[in-house]
């Protein structure tokens, strides 16, 4: 069953785990930073990150400290952990490949406005998008504010719809976490979840899901 009525007005994509195969790496860095690789809380960290996908790195530290350590992180703790995370991830992410089928799908959608929304700091996101040769595919690219302020994907999605006079029912949201699903529901848009190969489908029953963007192309009929 198609994830959205055709023809599409627009597509709003998350980045990590949807366009770039970087979500697993980024989650692994948090697992390592919390000293839980193979430890008793590794599964809880991974679940917490998935449910809060799209948060900034500072926001994720605050959420993980609360959920895993049972305490409120101080500003100093958040800055220290986010800094350690950034020193690893902001270099490693350039070596991550695109999700299978990403470039082919973006080429097939040349006539449909595509928007990119990510919790990655905006300047970092722009650099990766340019390095991967993707900047010509997106009408807008929106990362998190560089000052570390969290971005609200539901509000950003709503702004994209309003600013471009889009029909929400024909605006497909594509993400790999509950954050994007919640944002799609907020604006009344259809949603397709990307679930990495080898990972159990974590989305609610009835959610349209694909394993890669070849699958998404088939789902929306743009092959």
Coordinates of C-alpha atoms in Angstrom, one line a residue:
X1 CA 0.0 0.0 0.0
X2 CA 1.4 3.4 -0.9
X3 CA 2.6 5.5 2.1
X4 CA 1.0 8.6 0.6
X5 CA -1.4 9.5 -2.2
X6 CA 0.1 10.3 -5.6
X7 CA 1.2 12.7 -6.8
X8 CA 3.3 13.9 -3.8
X9 CA 3.4 17.6 -3.0
X10 CA 6.8 17.2 -1.2
X11 CA 8.9 14.8 0.8
X12 CA 10.5 15.7 4.2
X13 CA 13.5 13.5 5.0
X14 CA 15.4 12.9 8.2
X15 CA 19.1 12.5 7.6
X16 CA 20.9 10.0 9.8
X17 CA 19.6 6.5 9.2
X18 CA 17.5 7.7 6.3
X19 CA 19.8 9.4 3.8
X20 CA 23.1 8.7 5.4
X21 CA 24.0 5.4 7.0
X22 CA 25.3 7.0 10.1
X23 CA 22.6 6.3 12.8
X24 CA 24.2 3.0 13.9
X25 CA 27.6 4.6 14.2
X26 CA 26.3 7.6 16.2
X27 CA 24.3 5.4 18.6
X28 CA 27.4 3.2 19.1
X29 CA 29.4 6.3 20.1
X30 CA 26.9 7.1 22.8
X31 CA 27.0 3.5 24.0
X32 CA 30.8 3.7 24.3
X33 CA 30.7 7.1 26.0
X34 CA 28.4 5.8 28.6
X35 CA 30.7 2.7 29.1
X36 CA 28.0 0.3 28.2
X37 CA 29.2 -1.6 25.1
X38 CA 28.2 -5.1 26.1
X39 CA 27.0 -3.8 29.4
X40 CA 23.6 -4.1 31.2
X41 CA 22.3 -0.8 30.0
X42 CA 23.3 -1.0 26.3
X43 CA 19.8 -2.0 25.2
X44 CA 18.2 0.8 27.2
X45 CA 20.6 3.4 25.7
X46 CA 19.7 2.2 22.2
X47 CA 16.0 2.2 22.9
X48 CA 16.2 5.7 24.5
X49 CA 18.1 7.1 21.5
X50 CA 15.6 5.5 19.0
X51 CA 12.6 7.0 20.8
X52 CA 14.2 10.4 21.0
X53 CA 15.8 10.3 17.5
X54 CA 16.3 13.8 16.0
X55 CA 17.4 15.4 19.3
X56 CA 20.6 17.5 19.3
X57 CA 23.6 15.9 20.9
X58 CA 23.2 18.1 23.9
X59 CA 19.6 17.2 24.2
X60 CA 20.4 13.5 23.9
X61 CA 22.9 13.7 26.7
X62 CA 20.3 15.2 29.0
X63 CA 17.8 12.5 28.1
X64 CA 20.3 9.7 28.5
X65 CA 21.5 10.9 31.9
X66 CA 17.9 11.1 33.1
X67 CA 16.8 7.8 31.6
X68 CA 20.0 5.7 32.2
X69 CA 21.7 7.3 35.2
X70 CA 18.5 8.6 36.9
X71 CA 19.9 12.2 37.3
X72 CA 19.6 15.6 35.8
X73 CA 22.7 16.5 33.9
X74 CA 24.4 19.8 34.7
X75 CA 25.3 22.2 32.0
X76 CA 28.9 21.3 32.5
X77 CA 28.2 17.6 32.2
X78 CA 26.2 18.2 29.0
X79 CA 28.9 20.3 27.4
X80 CA 31.6 17.8 28.3
X81 CA 29.8 14.8 27.0
X82 CA 28.5 16.5 23.9
X83 CA 32.1 17.8 23.2
X84 CA 33.5 14.2 23.4
X85 CA 30.7 13.0 21.1
X86 CA 31.4 15.7 18.6
X87 CA 35.1 15.1 18.5
X88 CA 34.4 11.5 17.4
X89 CA 31.3 11.8 15.3
X90 CA 31.9 15.0 13.3
X91 CA 34.9 13.4 11.7
X92 CA 33.7 9.8 11.4
X93 CA 30.4 10.8 9.8
X94 CA 32.2 11.8 6.5
X95 CA 33.2 8.1 6.0
X96 CA 29.6 6.9 6.3
X97 CA 28.0 5.7 3.0
X98 CA 24.6 6.8 1.8
X99 CA 21.7 4.5 2.5
X100 CA 21.1 2.0 -0.3
X101 CA 19.0 3.6 -3.0
X102 CA 19.3 7.2 -1.6
X103 CA 20.8 8.9 -4.6
X104 CA 18.6 7.0 -7.0
X105 CA 15.5 8.0 -5.1
X106 CA 16.6 11.6 -4.9
X107 CA 17.2 11.6 -8.6
X108 CA 13.8 10.1 -9.3
X109 CA 12.2 12.9 -7.1
X110 CA 13.8 15.7 -9.0
X111 CA 10.4 17.1 -9.9
X112 CA 9.1 16.9 -6.3
X113 CA 10.4 19.4 -3.6
X114 CA 12.4 17.5 -1.0
X115 CA 13.3 19.0 2.4
X116 CA 15.9 17.8 4.8
X117 CA 15.5 18.2 8.6
X118 CA 18.0 16.9 11.1
X119 CA 19.0 17.2 14.7
X120 CA 22.7 17.5 13.6
X121 CA 24.1 21.0 14.1
X122 CA 23.3 23.1 11.1
X123 CA 26.8 23.9 10.0
X124 CA 27.9 20.3 10.4
X125 CA 24.9 19.1 8.4
X126 CA 25.6 21.6 5.6
X127 CA 29.2 20.3 5.4
X128 CA 28.2 16.7 5.2
X129 CA 25.5 17.3 2.6
X130 CA 27.9 19.2 0.4
X131 CA 30.7 16.6 0.9
X132 CA 28.3 13.9 -0.2
X133 CA 27.2 15.9 -3.3
X134 CA 23.6 16.1 -2.1
X135 CA 23.0 19.8 -1.8
X136 CA 21.3 20.1 -5.2
X137 CA 18.6 17.7 -4.2
X138 CA 16.9 19.6 -1.4
X139 CA 14.8 22.7 -1.5
X140 CA 15.6 23.4 2.2
X141 CA 18.2 21.9 4.6
X142 CA 17.5 22.5 8.3
X143 CA 19.8 21.4 11.1
X144 CA 19.7 22.2 14.8
X145 CA 20.8 25.7 15.9
X146 CA 24.6 25.8 16.2
X147 CA 24.2 27.1 19.8
X148 CA 22.9 23.6 20.8
X149 CA 19.3 24.7 21.2
X150 CA 17.0 21.7 20.4
X151 CA 15.0 21.9 17.2
X152 CA 11.4 20.9 17.3
X153 CA 10.7 18.7 14.3
X154 CA 7.0 19.0 14.6
X155 CA 7.2 22.7 14.4
X156 CA 9.7 22.6 11.6
X157 CA 7.5 20.3 9.6
X158 CA 4.6 22.6 10.1
X159 CA 6.6 25.5 9.0
X160 CA 7.7 23.8 5.8
X161 CA 4.1 22.9 5.0
X162 CA 2.9 26.5 5.7
X163 CA 5.8 28.3 4.0
X164 CA 5.3 26.2 0.8
X165 CA 1.5 26.0 0.8
X166 CA 1.8 22.2 0.8
X167 CA -1.1 19.8 1.1
X168 CA -0.1 17.8 4.3
X169 CA -2.0 14.7 3.1
X170 CA 0.4 14.6 0.1
X171 CA 3.5 15.5 2.0
X172 CA 5.4 12.4 2.9
X173 CA 7.6 12.3 6.0
X174 CA 10.4 9.8 6.0
X175 CA 12.3 9.0 9.2
X176 CA 13.9 6.3 11.3
X177 CA 12.5 7.2 14.8
X178 CA 9.4 8.1 16.7
X179 CA 10.3 11.8 16.5
X180 CA 9.6 11.9 12.8
X181 CA 6.5 9.8 13.2
X182 CA 5.2 12.2 15.9
X183 CA 6.0 15.1 13.6
X184 CA 4.1 13.6 10.7
X185 CA 1.1 13.0 12.8
X186 CA 1.3 16.6 14.1
X187 CA 0.9 18.0 10.6
X188 CA -1.5 15.3 9.3
X189 CA 1.1 13.9 6.9
X190 CA 1.7 10.2 5.9
X191 CA 4.8 8.6 7.2
X192 CA 7.3 6.0 6.1
X193 CA 9.8 4.5 8.5
X194 CA 13.3 3.3 7.5
X195 CA 14.3 0.3 9.5
X196 CA 17.9 -0.8 9.1
X197 CA 18.5 -4.4 7.9
X198 CA 18.9 -6.8 10.7
X199 CA 16.9 -4.6 13.1
X200 CA 13.4 -5.6 14.4
X201 CA 10.7 -3.2 13.2
X202 CA 10.2 -0.9 16.2
X203 CA 7.3 1.2 14.8
X204 CA 3.7 0.8 15.8
X205 CA 1.7 -1.8 13.9
X206 CA 0.4 -0.6 10.6
X207 CA 3.3 1.8 10.0
X208 CA 4.6 1.7 6.5
X209 CA 8.3 0.7 6.7
X210 CA 11.1 0.0 4.3
X211 CA 14.6 -1.4 4.8
X212 CA 16.3 1.0 2.4
X213 CA 15.4 3.7 -0.1
X214 CA 15.1 1.3 -3.0
X215 CA 12.2 0.0 -0.9
X216 CA 10.8 3.5 -0.4
X217 CA 11.0 4.1 -4.2
X218 CA 8.9 1.0 -4.7
X219 CA 6.5 2.0 -1.9
X220 CA 5.7 5.4 -3.4
X221 CA 5.9 4.2 -7.0
X222 CA 8.8 6.3 -8.3
X223 CA 11.1 3.6 -9.6

